[in-house]
Amino acid sequence: MAGDIHKLLADVGKLSISPSETIVLVVDDEASIVSTLERFLRKKGFVVLTAESAEIALDVLDTDYLPHVVLTDKNLPSLDGLELIRRGKVLAPQTAFVVMTGYATIESSIEALDLGATGYLQKPFDLNKVVTHVETALAKTMESRRHALLADFLRSDVAELVSTLGDEFRDLDQSIVAIE
């Protein structure tokens, strides 16, 4: 068991990702913004998926091809970006969300952060700031994935230990009964 934990910790320490492996989902109903972000992020080496609505983004989040980071407009038709975060966190709890908006308010930025967004960008934005937000969000995503991996390992180890101890206690109880 000790060897398993040492191997796991070594593997978790290697759990990192380069931009060429990073999947970013851009969600905006404005085609020009989607196109600009898609081109710029691809030039920076990221894998980019796009969606023009929260509903399409939720479909993407409900697959095995999970993005690491979702860049979403706050004001989308039908479901807004905050509702996308709310629902998206259920489907993909380890995916990071960054909100973009042309109508920033303190209240909406606080709400986005309370929902789990890792960043909040006001439009128009400097494209280099977008990359900084994606990199920060990616670091948080990878940390979340490391924690989940360790938690799963610990849960399985605890279950195995409880099972082993249960067997030992049952054997001990049977030995006591046999002695009496």
PDB file of C-alpha atoms in Angstrom:
ATOM      1  CA  MET A   1       0.000   0.000   0.000  1.00  0.00           C
ATOM      2  CA  ALA A   2       2.870   2.410   0.812  1.00  0.00           C
ATOM      3  CA  GLY A   3       4.381   1.699  -2.591  1.00  0.00           C
ATOM      4  CA  ASP A   4       1.049   2.488  -4.237  1.00  0.00           C
ATOM      5  CA  ILE A   5       0.834   5.887  -2.556  1.00  0.00           C
ATOM      6  CA  HIS A   6       4.419   6.735  -3.542  1.00  0.00           C
ATOM      7  CA  LYS A   7       3.682   5.815  -7.162  1.00  0.00           C
ATOM      8  CA  LEU A   8       0.452   7.824  -7.102  1.00  0.00           C
ATOM      9  CA  LEU A   9       2.191  10.882  -5.654  1.00  0.00           C
ATOM     10  CA  ALA A  10       4.872  10.629  -8.346  1.00  0.00           C
ATOM     11  CA  ASP A  11       2.174  10.367 -11.034  1.00  0.00           C
ATOM     12  CA  VAL A  12       0.187  13.275  -9.566  1.00  0.00           C
ATOM     13  CA  GLY A  13       3.356  15.372  -9.510  1.00  0.00           C
ATOM     14  CA  LYS A  14       3.692  14.773 -13.256  1.00  0.00           C
ATOM     15  CA  LEU A  15       0.084  15.775 -13.867  1.00  0.00           C
ATOM     16  CA  SER A  16       0.622  18.880 -15.929  1.00  0.00           C
ATOM     17  CA  ILE A  17      -0.450  19.992 -19.344  1.00  0.00           C
ATOM     18  CA  SER A  18       0.955  22.078 -22.151  1.00  0.00           C
ATOM     19  CA  PRO A  19      -1.050  24.618 -24.163  1.00  0.00           C
ATOM     20  CA  SER A  20      -1.210  22.186 -27.108  1.00  0.00           C
ATOM     21  CA  GLU A  21      -3.090  19.759 -24.855  1.00  0.00           C
ATOM     22  CA  THR A  22      -5.313  22.384 -23.242  1.00  0.00           C
ATOM     23  CA  ILE A  23      -8.907  22.411 -24.465  1.00  0.00           C
ATOM     24  CA  VAL A  24     -10.621  25.791 -24.253  1.00  0.00           C
ATOM     25  CA  LEU A  25     -14.340  26.124 -24.998  1.00  0.00           C
ATOM     26  CA  VAL A  26     -15.294  29.626 -26.145  1.00  0.00           C
ATOM     27  CA  VAL A  27     -18.994  30.436 -25.645  1.00  0.00           C
ATOM     28  CA  ASP A  28     -20.378  33.641 -27.141  1.00  0.00           C
ATOM     29  CA  ASP A  29     -23.301  34.540 -29.364  1.00  0.00           C
ATOM     30  CA  GLU A  30     -21.222  37.189 -31.172  1.00  0.00           C
ATOM     31  CA  ALA A  31     -19.513  35.430 -34.090  1.00  0.00           C
ATOM     32  CA  SER A  32     -16.764  38.069 -34.346  1.00  0.00           C
ATOM     33  CA  ILE A  33     -15.702  37.540 -30.724  1.00  0.00           C
ATOM     34  CA  VAL A  34     -15.749  33.762 -31.112  1.00  0.00           C
ATOM     35  CA  SER A  35     -13.691  34.009 -34.304  1.00  0.00           C
ATOM     36  CA  THR A  36     -11.151  36.420 -32.796  1.00  0.00           C
ATOM     37  CA  LEU A  37     -10.684  34.354 -29.636  1.00  0.00           C
ATOM     38  CA  GLU A  38     -10.518  31.105 -31.576  1.00  0.00           C
ATOM     39  CA  ARG A  39      -7.785  32.395 -33.927  1.00  0.00           C
ATOM     40  CA  PHE A  40      -5.774  34.034 -31.143  1.00  0.00           C
ATOM     41  CA  LEU A  41      -5.927  31.073 -28.751  1.00  0.00           C
ATOM     42  CA  ARG A  42      -5.036  28.630 -31.539  1.00  0.00           C
ATOM     43  CA  LYS A  43      -2.012  30.781 -32.422  1.00  0.00           C
ATOM     44  CA  LYS A  44      -1.009  30.495 -28.764  1.00  0.00           C
ATOM     45  CA  GLY A  45      -1.193  26.713 -29.133  1.00  0.00           C
ATOM     46  CA  PHE A  46      -4.489  25.908 -27.412  1.00  0.00           C
ATOM     47  CA  VAL A  47      -7.092  23.463 -28.731  1.00  0.00           C
ATOM     48  CA  VAL A  48     -10.247  25.549 -29.170  1.00  0.00           C
ATOM     49  CA  LEU A  49     -13.879  24.460 -29.296  1.00  0.00           C
ATOM     50  CA  THR A  50     -16.669  26.968 -29.844  1.00  0.00           C
ATOM     51  CA  ALA A  51     -20.355  27.242 -28.994  1.00  0.00           C
ATOM     52  CA  GLU A  52     -22.790  30.038 -29.759  1.00  0.00           C
ATOM     53  CA  SER A  53     -25.080  29.250 -26.829  1.00  0.00           C
ATOM     54  CA  ALA A  54     -25.024  27.917 -23.284  1.00  0.00           C
ATOM     55  CA  GLU A  55     -27.147  24.958 -24.390  1.00  0.00           C
ATOM     56  CA  ILE A  56     -24.523  23.855 -26.926  1.00  0.00           C
ATOM     57  CA  ALA A  57     -21.796  24.393 -24.342  1.00  0.00           C
ATOM     58  CA  LEU A  58     -23.677  22.171 -21.875  1.00  0.00           C
ATOM     59  CA  ASP A  59     -23.865  19.475 -24.554  1.00  0.00           C
ATOM     60  CA  VAL A  60     -20.079  19.693 -24.923  1.00  0.00           C
ATOM     61  CA  LEU A  61     -19.630  19.506 -21.143  1.00  0.00           C
ATOM     62  CA  ASP A  62     -21.800  16.387 -21.087  1.00  0.00           C
ATOM     63  CA  THR A  63     -19.271  14.397 -23.157  1.00  0.00           C
ATOM     64  CA  ASP A  64     -15.988  12.655 -22.419  1.00  0.00           C
ATOM     65  CA  TYR A  65     -14.157  15.391 -24.352  1.00  0.00           C
ATOM     66  CA  LEU A  66     -14.168  17.831 -21.450  1.00  0.00           C
ATOM     67  CA  PRO A  67     -12.630  21.247 -21.907  1.00  0.00           C
ATOM     68  CA  HIS A  68     -10.152  22.350 -19.267  1.00  0.00           C
ATOM     69  CA  VAL A  69     -11.356  25.949 -19.439  1.00  0.00           C
ATOM     70  CA  VAL A  70     -14.637  27.531 -20.553  1.00  0.00           C
ATOM     71  CA  LEU A  71     -14.543  31.188 -21.622  1.00  0.00           C
ATOM     72  CA  THR A  72     -18.176  32.282 -21.580  1.00  0.00           C
ATOM     73  CA  ASP A  73     -19.998  35.486 -22.303  1.00  0.00           C
ATOM     74  CA  LYS A  74     -22.229  36.486 -19.406  1.00  0.00           C
ATOM     75  CA  ASN A  75     -25.098  37.715 -21.582  1.00  0.00           C
ATOM     76  CA  LEU A  76     -26.183  34.850 -23.801  1.00  0.00           C
ATOM     77  CA  PRO A  77     -29.635  34.267 -25.261  1.00  0.00           C
ATOM     78  CA  SER A  78     -31.826  31.825 -23.373  1.00  0.00           C
ATOM     79  CA  LEU A  79     -29.429  30.615 -20.643  1.00  0.00           C
ATOM     80  CA  ASP A  80     -26.874  33.200 -19.552  1.00  0.00           C
ATOM     81  CA  GLY A  81     -23.225  32.586 -18.725  1.00  0.00           C
ATOM     82  CA  LEU A  82     -23.878  32.413 -14.985  1.00  0.00           C
ATOM     83  CA  GLU A  83     -26.462  29.678 -15.480  1.00  0.00           C
ATOM     84  CA  LEU A  84     -23.936  27.909 -17.721  1.00  0.00           C
ATOM     85  CA  ILE A  85     -21.482  27.925 -14.812  1.00  0.00           C
ATOM     86  CA  ARG A  86     -24.161  26.721 -12.384  1.00  0.00           C
ATOM     87  CA  ARG A  87     -25.135  23.772 -14.612  1.00  0.00           C
ATOM     88  CA  GLY A  88     -21.676  23.231 -16.062  1.00  0.00           C
ATOM     89  CA  LYS A  89     -20.101  22.732 -12.646  1.00  0.00           C
ATOM     90  CA  VAL A  90     -22.483  19.812 -12.099  1.00  0.00           C
ATOM     91  CA  LEU A  91     -21.499  18.176 -15.401  1.00  0.00           C
ATOM     92  CA  ALA A  92     -17.796  19.027 -15.250  1.00  0.00           C
ATOM     93  CA  PRO A  93     -16.783  19.985 -11.700  1.00  0.00           C
ATOM     94  CA  GLN A  94     -13.083  20.137 -12.539  1.00  0.00           C
ATOM     95  CA  THR A  95     -13.503  22.473 -15.517  1.00  0.00           C
ATOM     96  CA  ALA A  96     -12.626  26.113 -14.892  1.00  0.00           C
ATOM     97  CA  PHE A  97     -14.915  28.929 -16.059  1.00  0.00           C
ATOM     98  CA  VAL A  98     -13.965  32.489 -16.996  1.00  0.00           C
ATOM     99  CA  VAL A  99     -16.747  35.023 -17.593  1.00  0.00           C
ATOM    100  CA  MET A 100     -16.526  37.718 -20.267  1.00  0.00           C
ATOM    101  CA  THR A 101     -18.943  40.635 -20.409  1.00  0.00           C
ATOM    102  CA  GLY A 102     -19.442  44.035 -21.904  1.00  0.00           C
ATOM    103  CA  TYR A 103     -21.757  44.932 -19.020  1.00  0.00           C
ATOM    104  CA  ALA A 104     -19.687  44.340 -15.916  1.00  0.00           C
ATOM    105  CA  THR A 105     -21.113  45.128 -12.513  1.00  0.00           C
ATOM    106  CA  ILE A 106     -19.673  44.424  -9.122  1.00  0.00           C
ATOM    107  CA  GLU A 107     -22.705  42.285  -8.321  1.00  0.00           C
ATOM    108  CA  SER A 108     -22.366  40.101 -11.422  1.00  0.00           C
ATOM    109  CA  SER A 109     -18.635  39.639 -10.917  1.00  0.00           C
ATOM    110  CA  ILE A 110     -19.213  38.592  -7.296  1.00  0.00           C
ATOM    111  CA  GLU A 111     -21.986  36.221  -8.368  1.00  0.00           C
ATOM    112  CA  ALA A 112     -19.742  34.685 -11.047  1.00  0.00           C
ATOM    113  CA  LEU A 113     -16.930  34.160  -8.552  1.00  0.00           C
ATOM    114  CA  ASP A 114     -19.377  32.758  -5.974  1.00  0.00           C
ATOM    115  CA  LEU A 115     -20.546  30.246  -8.579  1.00  0.00           C
ATOM    116  CA  GLY A 116     -16.961  29.125  -9.088  1.00  0.00           C
ATOM    117  CA  ALA A 117     -15.678  31.251 -11.967  1.00  0.00           C
ATOM    118  CA  THR A 118     -11.914  31.626 -11.813  1.00  0.00           C
ATOM    119  CA  GLY A 119     -11.887  34.925 -13.667  1.00  0.00           C
ATOM    120  CA  TYR A 120     -13.963  37.811 -14.965  1.00  0.00           C
ATOM    121  CA  LEU A 121     -13.030  39.784 -18.083  1.00  0.00           C
ATOM    122  CA  GLN A 122     -14.635  43.020 -19.179  1.00  0.00           C
ATOM    123  CA  LYS A 123     -15.081  43.554 -22.938  1.00  0.00           C
ATOM    124  CA  PRO A 124     -13.329  44.915 -24.837  1.00  0.00           C
ATOM    125  CA  PHE A 125     -10.353  43.044 -23.451  1.00  0.00           C
ATOM    126  CA  ASP A 126      -6.684  42.754 -24.232  1.00  0.00           C
ATOM    127  CA  LEU A 127      -6.192  39.338 -25.843  1.00  0.00           C
ATOM    128  CA  ASN A 128      -3.049  38.761 -23.805  1.00  0.00           C
ATOM    129  CA  LYS A 129      -5.163  39.113 -20.643  1.00  0.00           C
ATOM    130  CA  VAL A 130      -7.395  36.369 -21.995  1.00  0.00           C
ATOM    131  CA  VAL A 131      -4.365  34.072 -22.213  1.00  0.00           C
ATOM    132  CA  THR A 132      -3.367  35.011 -18.663  1.00  0.00           C
ATOM    133  CA  HIS A 133      -6.880  34.153 -17.442  1.00  0.00           C
ATOM    134  CA  VAL A 134      -6.850  30.861 -19.362  1.00  0.00           C
ATOM    135  CA  GLU A 135      -3.461  29.933 -17.873  1.00  0.00           C
ATOM    136  CA  THR A 136      -4.624  30.814 -14.354  1.00  0.00           C
ATOM    137  CA  ALA A 137      -7.846  28.861 -14.854  1.00  0.00           C
ATOM    138  CA  LEU A 138      -5.870  25.920 -16.233  1.00  0.00           C
ATOM    139  CA  ALA A 139      -3.636  25.868 -13.156  1.00  0.00           C
ATOM    140  CA  LYS A 140      -6.759  25.723 -10.966  1.00  0.00           C
ATOM    141  CA  THR A 141      -8.250  22.973 -13.146  1.00  0.00           C
ATOM    142  CA  MET A 142      -5.104  20.866 -12.874  1.00  0.00           C
ATOM    143  CA  GLU A 143      -4.999  21.378  -9.105  1.00  0.00           C
ATOM    144  CA  SER A 144      -8.635  20.300  -8.881  1.00  0.00           C
ATOM    145  CA  ARG A 145      -7.881  17.190 -10.948  1.00  0.00           C
ATOM    146  CA  ARG A 146      -4.896  16.366  -8.720  1.00  0.00           C
ATOM    147  CA  HIS A 147      -7.088  16.660  -5.622  1.00  0.00           C
ATOM    148  CA  ALA A 148      -9.788  14.476  -7.180  1.00  0.00           C
ATOM    149  CA  LEU A 149      -7.218  11.814  -8.115  1.00  0.00           C
ATOM    150  CA  LEU A 150      -5.786  11.785  -4.600  1.00  0.00           C
ATOM    151  CA  ALA A 151      -9.253  11.743  -3.013  1.00  0.00           C
ATOM    152  CA  ASP A 152     -10.308   8.773  -5.164  1.00  0.00           C
ATOM    153  CA  PHE A 153      -7.135   6.932  -4.213  1.00  0.00           C
ATOM    154  CA  LEU A 154      -7.600   7.655  -0.526  1.00  0.00           C
ATOM    155  CA  ARG A 155     -11.250   6.607  -0.632  1.00  0.00           C
ATOM    156  CA  SER A 156     -10.314   3.264  -2.204  1.00  0.00           C
ATOM    157  CA  ASP A 157      -7.470   2.790   0.300  1.00  0.00           C
ATOM    158  CA  VAL A 158      -9.753   3.557   3.249  1.00  0.00           C
ATOM    159  CA  ALA A 159     -12.390   1.154   1.913  1.00  0.00           C
ATOM    160  CA  GLU A 160      -9.736  -1.541   1.535  1.00  0.00           C
ATOM    161  CA  LEU A 161      -8.427  -0.862   5.044  1.00  0.00           C
ATOM    162  CA  VAL A 162     -11.930  -0.963   6.562  1.00  0.00           C
ATOM    163  CA  SER A 163     -12.602  -4.233   4.763  1.00  0.00           C
ATOM    164  CA  THR A 164      -9.326  -5.714   6.019  1.00  0.00           C
ATOM    165  CA  LEU A 165      -9.966  -4.512   9.564  1.00  0.00           C
ATOM    166  CA  GLY A 166     -13.504  -5.880   9.389  1.00  0.00           C
ATOM    167  CA  ASP A 167     -12.123  -9.283   8.441  1.00  0.00           C
ATOM    168  CA  GLU A 168      -9.570  -9.080  11.267  1.00  0.00           C
ATOM    169  CA  PHE A 169     -12.230  -8.112  13.823  1.00  0.00           C
ATOM    170  CA  ARG A 170     -14.515 -10.903  12.614  1.00  0.00           C
ATOM    171  CA  ASP A 171     -11.650 -13.402  13.000  1.00  0.00           C
ATOM    172  CA  LEU A 172     -10.881 -12.004  16.458  1.00  0.00           C
ATOM    173  CA  ASP A 173     -14.542 -12.201  17.452  1.00  0.00           C
ATOM    174  CA  GLN A 174     -14.730 -15.806  16.270  1.00  0.00           C
ATOM    175  CA  SER A 175     -11.573 -16.613  18.250  1.00  0.00           C
ATOM    176  CA  ILE A 176     -13.078 -15.100  21.403  1.00  0.00           C
ATOM    177  CA  VAL A 177     -16.308 -17.038  20.899  1.00  0.00           C
ATOM    178  CA  ALA A 178     -14.290 -20.244  20.400  1.00  0.00           C
ATOM    179  CA  ILE A 179     -12.360 -19.599  23.645  1.00  0.00           C
ATOM    180  CA  GLU A 180     -15.535 -18.984  25.668  1.00  0.00           C
TER     181      GLU A 180
END
